[in-house]
Amino acid sequence: MTVDDLLKQPGAWLAAGKDTGTVVSSRLRLARNLKNRAFPGWAGEDECERIWKDLQPVLGQLRSMTPSFALSMGEIDLLDKQVLFERHLMSREQAEKGKGSGLVAAVDESMSIMVNEEDHMRLQVMRPGLDLDRTWKAIDAMDNEIEQHVSYAFSPRFGFLTACPSNVGTGMRASVMLHVPGLVLANEINPIVKGVSKIGLAVRGLWGEGTEAVGNMFQISNQISLGEKEETTIANLTQVVLEIVEHEKNARARMMERKEAMLCDHVGRAYGILAHAHILTSKEALDLLSGLRLGIDLGILKKMNRRVVDELLLVTQPAHLQKSEGKKLKAKDRDQARASLVREKLKEAEKGEPGSS
Amino acid sequence: MTVDDLLKQPGAWLAAGKDTGTVVSSRLRLARNLKNRAFPGWAGEDECERIWKDLQPVLGQLRSMTPSFALSMGEIDLLDKQVLFERHLMSREQAEKGKGSGLVAAVDESMSIMVNEEDHMRLQVMRPGLDLDRTWKAIDAMDNEIEQHVSYAFSPRFGFLTACPSNVGTGMRASVMLHVPGLVLANEINPIVKGVSKIGLAVRGLWGEGTEAVGNMFQISNQISLGEKEETTIANLTQVVLEIVEHEKNARARMMERKEAMLCDHVGRAYGILAHAHILTSKEALDLLSGLRLGIDLGILKKMNRRVVDELLLVTQPAHLQKSEGKKLKAKDRDQARASLVREKLKEAEKGEPGSS
């Protein structure tokens, strides 16, 4: 399996056309480290390389993640790394690593393990929609299987030991990707972000820590991993997400009742610009595609295909775009290639005008 | 002829689909007053009414303006007056007048005479494109014919006497409506506006004095009517207009060469928004329709019909819109009706996507 093979399939995090409503996807990650081995930040390249060589055969043959593929960060180019990042298979930080770091991932992209990012291992499982319980079962199984082969750095008092103290304990981060255009349009998102932050959860943008919320996508995740059982963390997060989903539903319903023209205008303009622009930045594309997603959810765009929108969310990203063009492109040229790709895909998808009411 | 009849035909000032290029239309007006009669501002309603009653039969039977129709400002409602204003048949000021003021106009809308606006008579002739010479011949003939029936207030020293000293002399204002999206997009319009002002010409927006330039439409007209022959004024204005046309042509050519994607993007977005928005203000509609006009001129929108764009420029105006909806509408409802009308007309006009390159 190569990165080029990945490009032929839809990404796991977008659920590939499934109607997941407000919750795009659920994700869990566990930070795990090997006993008696220096953390990656201390280890130096040679030790990291040894750890990667030790772990790769183990992680590549997990029954809980079959079939899988492994990629060494020292052997793939930057563009391929960016593709893996854009598919949410690994972090931006891992994309900056070289020799000694690696990625093992399920061919269907639902599971992945970063080796020697901040910790020796970062296990991840993603599922479409709100499904943290099954996600937990899957990552717990993977975690248990790995532990049959290696010894984890573990303290009976603190729990799993990690490079950053903020992850000590369960080493778990549970996060849910929400698409909340209703709350954004109704100008109700800020109090919710503030409220969520107050109860110990973090709100982040599409690409995690330190990123801006584009495309009306927000990630909500736990901050605390110490002194709380995984099931409790997951139950709390699920509860909060369900409340936000309810708020989003209400905001949409209220606007459909009182401001239908405004919603139709928002969706119509998003479609009109995507279908006819010749220059589109990555951020604008995400924002406008959010408008199409909302239009589909609300039944305003009756003929629009959800799968096409999800595909566009993925393939309009900078690295995906350059892979599909077969060459490196400057930002300016990417914006033109992106607009051209979007025009083409929308035209293909529709055969005629969308059913704007 | 009623205002409702006018609505069935294209307006004269937009040339109804003719490819007039950068110069949309040429317009001349002459301010004329009757000898020994108080100017309208002094006359009082009764005297104004007598003047209108005296003039209407004369002006309604001019050979130089046949067939024509006459409307008394005291007898038509505000919406009809606004329609006449939007069709550039009379001024915003005249639309505010009542009994004692009137309009006589050619059925084809190329000529009109306001009675008792600021002056007893304001003669106007409009022609598509840059055609001030023939426009002058037409208005001069009308002026001469009227003078066979009435005596003008005229001073051998100053020329024609007018209510406002700024019109004394020839009483003529020559103006040309320019569509210069190239200069606006290339950010070259401001120095030109400044230069034109320095040589004694006025630059105004689409609706004349004190109005903003919307839809990239600018009116250029003479400021001076004293001590200069009509032919000289017209020749000077024509010369300046030809220079601006050249500048516009160069700006477009330069952008097509160096920034084609930007132009295609500008035009494509204008089309996309017009074809899919559900809320459109009058100003935004004009600005976007300017984009379509440019797209047609440059061959970017190959299937778009020029006549449809010109029609939309007229029928999306507030009073026209309300007439076509058959009722008075609040601004908010107009914006929705406008968007709906534009979507419908563009869909009708195209049968398929426009040939965006």
XYZ file of C-alpha atoms in Angstrom:
714
model
C 0.000 0.000 0.000
C 1.361 3.399 -0.975
C 0.071 6.890 -0.418
C -0.989 6.906 -4.069
C -3.231 3.909 -3.356
C -4.872 5.804 -0.500
C -5.814 8.584 -2.883
C -8.060 6.184 -4.769
C -10.320 5.668 -1.757
C -12.459 8.028 0.331
C -11.012 9.099 3.672
C -12.309 7.479 6.846
C -12.833 10.656 8.837
C -15.441 12.035 6.453
C -17.551 8.892 6.457
C -17.610 9.056 2.676
C -21.099 10.221 1.939
C -22.859 8.674 4.912
C -25.476 10.975 6.408
C -23.882 11.430 9.802
C -25.753 14.669 10.485
C -24.063 17.088 12.820
C -21.454 14.646 14.122
C -19.006 13.996 11.315
C -16.823 11.482 13.122
C -15.645 10.140 16.463
C -12.004 9.610 17.226
C -10.026 8.114 20.093
C -6.311 8.111 20.555
C -4.163 6.470 23.187
C -0.623 7.631 23.991
C 1.591 4.664 24.857
C 5.292 4.378 25.561
C 7.711 1.494 25.919
C 9.093 0.607 29.313
C 12.749 1.495 29.852
C 13.191 3.265 26.524
C 13.823 6.996 26.203
C 10.883 9.050 24.993
C 11.257 10.089 21.324
C 12.208 13.664 22.231
C 15.204 12.371 24.188
C 16.068 9.257 22.312
C 18.008 10.607 19.360
C 17.656 9.388 15.792
C 19.456 6.037 16.197
C 17.440 4.957 19.207
C 14.238 6.104 17.507
C 15.186 4.075 14.460
C 15.739 0.998 16.657
C 12.350 1.513 18.309
C 10.652 1.858 14.904
C 12.428 -1.297 13.687
C 11.285 -3.111 16.846
C 7.719 -1.921 16.688
C 6.985 -2.068 12.982
C 6.769 -5.894 12.724
C 4.589 -6.066 15.825
C 2.201 -3.297 14.814
C 2.114 -4.445 11.192
C 0.757 -7.838 12.199
C -1.954 -6.925 14.676
C -5.059 -9.056 14.252
C -7.085 -6.068 15.424
C -5.798 -3.960 12.519
C -5.751 -6.174 9.415
C -4.954 -5.529 6.641
C -2.521 -2.743 7.401
C 0.408 -0.943 5.830
C 3.528 0.709 7.266
C 5.347 3.837 6.114
C 8.645 5.158 7.429
C 8.817 8.948 7.680
C 12.383 8.738 6.418
C 11.306 7.127 3.184
C 8.327 9.151 1.953
C 8.360 12.689 0.667
C 6.774 15.732 2.222
C 3.794 15.748 -0.112
C 2.920 12.171 0.848
C 3.248 13.078 4.510
C 0.887 15.984 3.975
C -1.614 13.653 2.322
C -1.532 11.418 5.407
C -2.071 14.476 7.581
C -4.947 15.733 5.434
C -6.578 12.316 5.734
C -6.326 12.656 9.544
C -4.162 9.522 9.669
C -1.383 11.342 11.468
C -0.553 14.715 12.969
C 1.107 17.726 11.401
C 4.002 17.138 13.846
C 4.545 13.610 12.535
C 4.610 14.990 8.983
C 7.666 16.980 10.015
C 9.553 13.913 11.261
C 12.043 11.902 9.258
C 14.011 8.725 9.837
C 13.082 6.956 13.071
C 9.408 7.816 12.931
C 6.716 5.891 11.158
C 3.069 5.170 10.600
C 1.200 1.888 10.614
C -2.399 2.148 9.495
C -5.341 0.002 8.518
C -5.882 -0.094 4.776
C -9.430 1.193 5.358
C -7.912 4.147 7.308
C -10.132 3.584 10.337
C -7.122 2.814 12.571
C -3.583 4.051 12.702
C -0.540 4.121 14.944
C 2.047 6.884 14.805
C 5.431 5.678 16.023
C 7.820 8.158 17.575
C 5.763 11.263 17.260
C 5.679 12.800 20.757
C 5.275 9.348 22.314
C 6.534 5.966 21.157
C 3.049 5.105 20.030
C -0.087 7.062 19.369
C -2.952 4.684 18.647
C -5.962 6.116 16.820
C -9.367 4.794 15.839
C -11.891 6.835 13.840
C -15.523 6.020 13.092
C -18.226 7.972 11.234
C -20.875 9.769 13.278
C -21.160 9.706 17.060
C -19.910 6.266 17.997
C -17.399 6.582 20.818
C -18.447 3.351 22.535
C -17.612 1.131 19.576
C -14.573 3.249 18.880
C -13.453 2.584 22.433
C -13.957 -1.154 22.066
C -11.838 -1.153 18.911
C -8.967 0.893 20.324
C -9.054 -1.017 23.619
C -8.726 -4.298 21.705
C -5.802 -2.900 19.712
C -4.169 -1.617 22.902
C -4.542 -5.009 24.624
C -3.134 -6.836 21.630
C -0.080 -4.581 21.484
C 0.508 -5.109 25.204
C 0.841 -8.850 24.576
C 3.979 -8.057 22.607
C 5.593 -5.097 24.368
C 5.832 -3.694 27.889
C 4.296 -0.270 28.373
C 5.732 2.460 30.572
C 3.158 2.399 33.334
C 2.994 3.738 36.856
C 0.560 2.100 39.292
C 0.055 5.540 40.797
C -0.295 7.735 37.663
C -1.234 5.274 34.957
C 0.334 5.332 31.518
C 3.410 7.525 31.351
C 3.681 9.943 28.455
C 6.118 12.509 27.096
C 3.813 15.366 27.966
C 2.338 15.382 31.490
C -1.034 16.438 30.093
C -1.493 12.939 28.695
C -0.429 10.956 31.757
C -3.090 8.618 33.138
C -5.302 7.017 30.535
C -3.242 8.569 27.736
C -6.546 8.927 26.021
C -7.956 11.742 24.000
C -11.509 11.304 22.846
C -12.661 13.757 20.244
C -15.681 14.342 18.115
C -15.802 16.362 14.899
C -18.930 18.472 14.702
C -20.337 20.353 11.720
C -22.360 23.182 13.214
C -23.203 25.747 10.498
C -26.540 26.400 12.180
C -24.947 27.589 15.412
C -22.428 29.677 13.473
C -25.074 31.307 11.234
C -27.371 31.935 14.197
C -24.430 33.506 16.001
C -24.785 31.074 18.898
C -21.490 29.259 18.672
C -19.425 31.473 20.977
C -21.377 30.897 24.195
C -21.306 27.173 23.480
C -17.547 27.169 22.922
C -17.140 29.078 26.189
C -19.471 26.757 28.080
C -17.735 23.649 26.791
C -14.332 25.024 27.757
C -15.549 25.693 31.282
C -16.418 22.039 31.896
C -12.916 20.863 31.043
C -13.342 20.075 27.368
C -11.288 21.587 24.553
C -12.764 23.065 21.378
C -10.470 23.067 18.386
C -10.605 23.565 14.627
C -10.644 21.014 11.860
C -6.970 20.167 12.201
C -6.721 19.913 15.973
C -4.663 21.894 18.420
C -3.991 25.514 17.472
C -6.007 25.433 14.266
C -8.802 27.713 13.225
C -12.365 26.512 12.821
C -12.912 26.463 9.070
C -15.862 24.989 7.252
C -17.903 25.333 10.464
C -16.163 22.208 11.743
C -15.246 22.011 15.410
C -13.489 19.250 17.334
C -14.497 18.742 20.924
C -12.246 16.639 23.120
C -11.387 15.868 26.713
C -8.559 17.760 28.390
C -8.208 15.480 31.388
C -6.654 12.037 31.247
C -5.578 11.704 34.874
C -7.821 10.305 37.601
C -10.737 9.509 35.360
C -11.692 6.175 33.809
C -11.842 6.024 30.015
C -15.528 5.091 30.100
C -16.296 8.145 32.238
C -14.418 10.477 29.881
C -16.276 8.990 26.913
C -19.668 9.163 28.612
C -19.143 12.809 29.595
C -18.030 13.805 26.114
C -20.922 11.933 24.491
C -23.359 13.703 26.784
C -22.008 17.153 25.871
C -21.950 16.325 22.164
C -25.575 15.207 22.283
C -26.489 18.540 23.837
C -24.648 20.471 21.140
C -26.319 18.361 18.462
C -29.656 19.349 19.982
C -28.664 23.037 19.968
C -27.600 22.775 16.329
C -30.874 21.082 15.424
C -32.842 23.820 17.157
C -30.827 26.602 15.544
C -31.456 25.111 12.099
C -35.162 24.601 12.747
C -35.569 28.116 14.086
C -33.820 29.598 11.074
C -35.793 27.457 8.623
C -38.931 28.781 10.247
C -38.009 32.446 10.572
C -35.194 33.028 8.110
C -35.655 30.493 5.352
C -34.615 32.956 2.655
C -31.378 33.678 4.520
C -30.572 29.956 4.698
C -31.477 29.374 1.049
C -29.349 32.393 0.149
C -26.404 31.073 2.152
C -26.640 27.660 0.531
C -27.381 29.013 -2.953
C -24.419 31.384 -2.906
C -22.138 28.608 -1.674
C -23.225 26.440 -4.575
C -23.091 29.290 -7.100
C -19.575 30.313 -6.153
C -18.222 26.754 -5.994
C -19.746 25.938 -9.371
C -18.398 29.044 -11.114
C -15.343 30.476 -9.336
C -11.922 30.258 -10.978
C -9.900 30.957 -7.833
C -10.627 29.219 -4.516
C -8.458 29.157 -1.419
C -8.501 26.073 0.750
C -10.313 27.919 3.517
C -12.978 29.363 1.238
C -13.566 25.961 -0.337
C -14.099 24.397 3.107
C -16.449 27.185 4.151
C -18.503 26.917 0.972
C -18.585 23.114 1.072
C -19.984 23.484 4.578
C -22.799 25.461 2.937
C -23.492 22.573 0.542
C -23.487 20.079 3.428
C -26.023 22.238 5.248
C -28.086 22.543 2.057
C -28.208 18.767 1.729
C -29.096 18.300 5.426
C -31.949 20.817 5.131
C -33.265 19.500 1.825
C -32.528 22.813 0.107
C -30.181 21.181 -2.394
C -32.289 18.243 -3.412
C -30.162 16.932 -6.248
C -26.762 17.413 -4.644
C -24.837 14.290 -3.804
C -23.450 14.033 -0.285
C -20.648 11.778 -1.457
C -19.404 14.468 -3.866
C -19.276 17.062 -1.104
C -17.323 14.727 1.193
C -14.968 13.860 -1.650
C -14.400 17.546 -2.378
C -13.678 18.268 1.295
C -10.811 15.818 0.972
C -9.458 16.358 -2.533
C -9.412 20.151 -2.402
C -6.813 20.060 0.384
C -3.388 21.315 -0.756
C -1.487 18.025 -0.793
C -4.343 16.008 -2.290
C -4.708 18.646 -4.969
C -1.032 18.507 -5.864
C -1.073 14.730 -5.970
C -4.032 14.755 -8.329
C -2.331 17.366 -10.544
C 0.793 15.228 -10.470
C 3.110 18.078 -9.480
C 4.004 20.605 -6.819
C 2.036 23.816 -7.169
C 2.436 27.281 -5.683
C -0.461 28.547 -3.549
C -1.716 30.749 -6.397
C -1.747 27.860 -8.858
C -3.337 25.579 -6.286
C -6.217 28.045 -5.895
C -6.870 27.867 -9.630
C -6.488 24.096 -9.813
C -8.820 23.764 -6.821
C -11.513 25.922 -8.440
C -11.183 24.004 -11.671
C -11.486 20.642 -9.888
C -14.535 21.792 -7.933
C -16.273 23.126 -11.061
C -15.621 19.858 -12.853
C -16.777 17.612 -9.988
C -19.955 19.609 -9.419
C -20.775 19.592 -13.109
C -20.160 15.854 -13.272
C -22.230 15.253 -10.171
C -25.255 17.081 -11.282
C -26.158 16.988 -14.911
C -28.326 20.043 -14.650
C -28.935 22.668 -12.028
C -29.348 21.734 -8.379
C -32.861 21.884 -7.045
C -32.508 25.182 -5.278
C -35.934 25.990 -3.964
C -49.632 55.348 -23.137
C -49.390 54.528 -19.433
C -46.451 53.679 -17.242
C -47.643 50.059 -17.364
C -47.236 50.137 -21.144
C -43.652 51.338 -20.742
C -42.874 48.297 -18.631
C -43.529 46.083 -21.613
C -40.653 47.576 -23.579
C -36.899 47.789 -22.967
C -35.592 51.113 -21.680
C -33.837 53.461 -24.077
C -30.843 54.231 -21.897
C -29.612 50.649 -21.842
C -29.751 50.217 -25.602
C -31.620 46.966 -25.070
C -29.033 44.366 -25.856
C -27.027 46.310 -28.416
C -23.304 45.797 -28.040
C -22.379 49.368 -27.195
C -19.104 48.354 -25.546
C -17.803 50.696 -22.873
C -20.139 53.588 -23.706
C -23.613 52.586 -22.638
C -25.421 55.693 -23.802
C -25.132 59.366 -24.694
C -27.483 61.926 -23.288
C -28.092 65.652 -23.833
C -30.401 67.909 -21.952
C -31.317 71.525 -22.463
C -32.731 73.739 -19.735
C -35.285 76.161 -21.151
C -37.597 78.685 -19.527
C -40.509 80.761 -20.725
C -40.117 84.490 -21.105
C -41.897 86.618 -18.493
C -43.067 83.675 -16.413
C -41.800 82.983 -12.883
C -39.382 80.056 -12.573
C -41.044 76.948 -11.086
C -39.416 77.453 -7.674
C -41.100 80.874 -7.383
C -44.244 80.363 -9.358
C -46.467 78.571 -6.854
C -48.707 75.648 -7.666
C -51.407 77.544 -9.575
C -48.991 79.316 -11.896
C -47.096 76.017 -12.430
C -50.375 74.322 -13.300
C -51.144 77.080 -15.836
C -47.683 76.677 -17.379
C -48.134 72.880 -17.613
C -51.580 73.380 -19.187
C -50.040 75.862 -21.684
C -47.078 73.676 -22.552
C -48.597 70.206 -22.631
C -50.512 70.668 -25.944
C -47.458 72.222 -27.586
C -44.979 69.601 -26.413
C -47.406 66.755 -27.011
C -47.640 67.595 -30.699
C -44.016 68.150 -31.640
C -43.165 66.651 -35.022
C -39.661 66.038 -33.710
C -41.024 63.793 -30.934
C -43.793 61.641 -32.420
C -45.474 59.578 -31.124
C -45.365 60.877 -27.588
C -47.296 60.665 -24.354
C -47.860 63.109 -21.487
C -48.147 62.440 -17.765
C -49.059 64.926 -15.064
C -47.147 64.471 -11.801
C -50.368 65.234 -9.944
C -52.138 62.297 -11.516
C -49.744 59.375 -11.232
C -48.668 57.593 -8.091
C -45.229 57.502 -6.543
C -44.414 54.029 -7.840
C -45.102 55.113 -11.433
C -42.942 58.189 -10.909
C -40.142 55.966 -9.645
C -40.473 53.786 -12.726
C -40.019 56.876 -14.933
C -36.967 57.823 -12.887
C -35.495 54.327 -13.095
C -35.920 54.447 -16.872
C -33.922 57.712 -16.886
C -36.916 59.520 -18.401
C -36.953 62.062 -15.606
C -35.045 63.070 -12.481
C -35.486 61.976 -8.890
C -36.483 65.597 -8.155
C -39.306 65.473 -10.688
C -40.556 62.249 -9.082
C -41.094 64.245 -5.907
C -43.258 66.843 -7.625
C -47.045 66.803 -7.784
C -49.682 68.923 -9.488
C -48.233 71.544 -11.832
C -45.345 69.399 -13.038
C -45.394 66.953 -15.888
C -43.557 64.802 -18.354
C -43.904 64.527 -22.092
C -41.893 61.738 -23.652
C -41.462 59.861 -26.885
C -43.110 56.451 -26.842
C -39.733 54.916 -27.690
C -38.270 56.734 -24.623
C -35.438 58.278 -26.614
C -36.691 61.807 -25.905
C -38.438 63.459 -23.034
C -39.310 66.852 -21.622
C -39.779 67.491 -17.914
C -42.059 70.442 -17.294
C -41.637 72.449 -14.106
C -38.844 70.525 -12.549
C -36.157 73.125 -11.681
C -36.793 74.919 -14.978
C -39.973 75.257 -17.026
C -38.612 72.733 -19.470
C -35.822 70.210 -19.397
C -35.420 68.641 -22.821
C -33.609 65.314 -23.001
C -32.445 63.050 -25.809
C -30.736 59.702 -25.187
C -29.064 57.409 -27.701
C -27.224 54.112 -27.292
C -23.439 54.136 -27.397
C -21.268 57.196 -28.037
C -23.355 59.307 -30.370
C -23.419 62.869 -29.093
C -23.412 64.426 -32.573
C -26.651 62.808 -33.669
C -28.058 63.316 -30.197
C -27.277 67.013 -30.567
C -29.010 67.203 -33.958
C -32.116 65.598 -32.472
C -32.318 67.817 -29.386
C -31.488 70.930 -31.416
C -34.354 70.150 -33.793
C -36.708 69.650 -30.853
C -35.506 72.893 -29.270
C -36.044 74.830 -32.510
C -39.502 73.395 -32.971
C -40.554 74.351 -29.450
C -39.251 77.881 -29.997
C -41.658 78.265 -32.896
C -44.472 78.028 -30.357
C -43.158 79.735 -27.213
C -40.776 82.543 -26.311
C -37.746 81.485 -24.280
C -36.214 83.517 -21.461
C -33.021 84.546 -23.191
C -30.383 87.193 -22.553
C -28.242 88.358 -25.478
C -25.382 88.665 -23.030
C -25.677 85.421 -21.035
C -27.716 83.153 -23.297
C -30.558 81.017 -22.020
C -31.668 81.983 -18.506
C -32.162 79.181 -16.010
C -33.281 78.757 -12.412
C -29.801 77.750 -11.326
C -26.918 79.987 -12.480
C -24.813 76.912 -13.210
C -26.987 76.203 -16.258
C -27.095 79.714 -17.697
C -25.706 80.018 -21.231
C -26.372 77.034 -23.442
C -28.483 75.407 -20.737
C -26.928 72.218 -21.985
C -25.637 69.255 -20.118
C -24.011 66.597 -22.247
C -23.361 63.330 -20.494
C -22.128 59.917 -21.364
C -22.731 56.741 -19.360
C -19.635 54.569 -19.213
C -19.312 50.975 -18.050
C -15.711 50.650 -16.903
C -15.284 47.438 -14.881
C -11.773 47.039 -16.295
C -10.570 50.327 -14.812
C -12.261 49.531 -11.503
C -10.812 45.996 -11.277
C -7.365 47.207 -12.304
C -7.643 49.894 -9.627
C -7.091 52.636 -12.197
C -10.376 54.458 -11.950
C -9.468 56.988 -9.249
C -6.712 58.834 -11.140
C -9.012 59.015 -14.157
C -11.876 60.428 -12.109
C -9.480 63.001 -10.659
C -8.047 63.909 -14.057
C -11.470 64.300 -15.611
C -12.609 66.546 -12.750
C -9.555 68.770 -13.232
C -10.473 69.582 -16.822
C -13.914 70.848 -15.862
C -15.965 67.716 -16.347
C -18.106 66.078 -13.682
C -18.047 62.370 -12.854
C -21.191 60.996 -11.315
C -22.836 57.671 -10.544
C -25.545 55.830 -12.397
C -28.311 58.128 -11.212
C -26.627 61.488 -11.718
C -25.750 64.189 -9.224
C -24.895 63.001 -5.727
C -25.245 59.295 -6.498
C -22.737 56.568 -5.931
C -21.108 54.701 -8.774
C -22.731 51.273 -8.691
C -22.402 48.552 -11.273
C -19.138 50.142 -12.426
C -21.226 52.725 -14.289
C -20.010 56.308 -14.387
C -21.583 59.367 -15.985
C -19.242 61.991 -17.355
C -20.681 65.368 -18.178
C -19.761 68.990 -18.777
C -19.865 71.445 -15.879
C -19.665 74.601 -17.960
C -22.528 75.950 -20.017
C -21.529 79.595 -20.162
C -19.254 81.070 -22.817
C -18.828 77.878 -24.779
C -20.660 76.756 -27.914
C -22.656 73.506 -27.687
C -20.530 71.934 -30.432
C -17.354 72.727 -28.502
C -18.714 71.213 -25.290
C -19.762 68.080 -27.180
C -16.448 67.778 -29.031
C -14.467 68.130 -25.789
C -16.563 65.560 -23.964
C -16.385 63.123 -26.878
C -12.610 63.465 -26.940
C -12.291 62.690 -23.218
C -14.717 59.772 -23.474
C -12.721 58.267 -26.347
C -9.606 58.455 -24.200
C -11.320 56.717 -21.286
C -12.644 54.046 -23.644
C -9.064 53.458 -24.747
C -7.909 53.215 -21.127
C -10.683 50.727 -20.375
C -9.769 48.669 -23.417
C -6.125 48.585 -22.353
C -6.967 47.687 -18.762
C -9.102 44.766 -19.958
C -6.481 43.562 -22.420
C -3.722 43.772 -19.829
C -5.772 41.815 -17.307
C -6.785 39.205 -19.879
C -3.111 38.723 -20.608
C -1.726 38.736 -17.064
C -4.682 37.964 -14.826
C -7.074 35.925 -16.866
C -7.985 33.677 -13.934
C -8.851 36.723 -11.837
C -11.173 38.027 -14.567
C -12.776 34.615 -15.108
C -13.188 34.320 -11.343
C -14.806 37.750 -11.125
C -17.212 36.939 -13.946
C -17.871 33.366 -12.785
C -18.687 34.419 -9.234
C -20.993 37.168 -10.505
C -22.857 34.591 -12.570
C -22.858 31.976 -9.804
C -24.253 34.344 -7.206
C -26.889 35.857 -9.505
C -28.037 32.418 -10.599
C -28.307 31.008 -7.079
C -28.751 33.756 -4.468
C -32.056 34.140 -2.651
C -31.444 37.659 -1.355
C -30.085 40.429 -3.591
C -29.971 44.135 -2.860
C -30.354 46.545 -5.734
C -26.717 47.606 -5.456
C -25.370 44.059 -5.394
C -27.503 43.113 -8.386
C -26.111 46.053 -10.373
C -22.543 45.196 -9.380
C -22.950 41.542 -10.331
C -24.749 42.337 -13.585
C -21.748 44.510 -14.406
C -19.690 41.331 -14.053
C -21.927 39.543 -16.571
C -21.661 42.466 -18.991
C -17.884 42.294 -18.720
C -17.989 38.517 -19.191
C -19.973 38.924 -22.397
C -17.654 41.687 -23.677
C -14.592 39.517 -23.036
C -16.098 36.344 -24.457
C -15.837 34.591 -21.071
C -19.596 33.990 -20.925
C -20.146 32.661 -24.386
C -23.752 31.598 -24.043
C -24.994 34.562 -22.041
C -27.448 36.850 -23.753
C -26.682 40.564 -23.640
C -30.345 41.431 -23.908
C -31.120 39.488 -20.730
C -28.442 41.362 -18.786
C -29.749 44.736 -19.985
C -33.301 43.696 -19.150
C -32.227 42.640 -15.655
C -30.435 45.951 -15.083
C -33.790 47.608 -15.617
C -36.295 45.219 -14.044
C -34.352 44.608 -10.828
C -34.715 48.273 -9.856
C -37.034 48.792 -6.876
C -40.019 50.362 -8.644
C -39.848 48.064 -11.669
C -39.689 45.109 -9.332
C -42.751 46.232 -7.400
C -44.675 46.862 -10.597
C -43.871 43.387 -11.850
C -44.894 41.870 -8.504
C -48.070 43.911 -8.664
C -47.698 45.338 -5.165
C -45.658 47.531 -2.859
C -42.872 45.618 -1.150
C -40.626 46.384 1.810
C -36.885 46.476 1.098
C -36.418 43.010 2.618
C -39.133 41.494 0.457
C -37.830 43.309 -2.610
C -34.425 41.713 -2.094
C -36.029 38.277 -2.153
C -38.273 39.068 -5.114
C -35.268 40.474 -6.961
C -33.195 37.339 -6.387
C -36.094 35.155 -7.450
C -36.624 37.171 -10.639
C -32.922 37.061 -11.508
C -32.720 33.287 -10.949
C -35.743 32.750 -13.146
C -34.570 35.025 -15.980
C -31.093 33.520 -16.029
C -32.492 29.994 -16.043
C -34.863 30.913 -18.863
C -32.109 32.609 -20.812
C -29.686 29.793 -20.738
C -31.013 26.313 -20.864
C -27.802 24.832 -19.547
C -24.690 26.206 -17.960
C -22.970 29.302 -19.326
C -19.800 28.658 -21.248
C -17.456 29.611 -18.468
C -13.998 28.862 -19.795
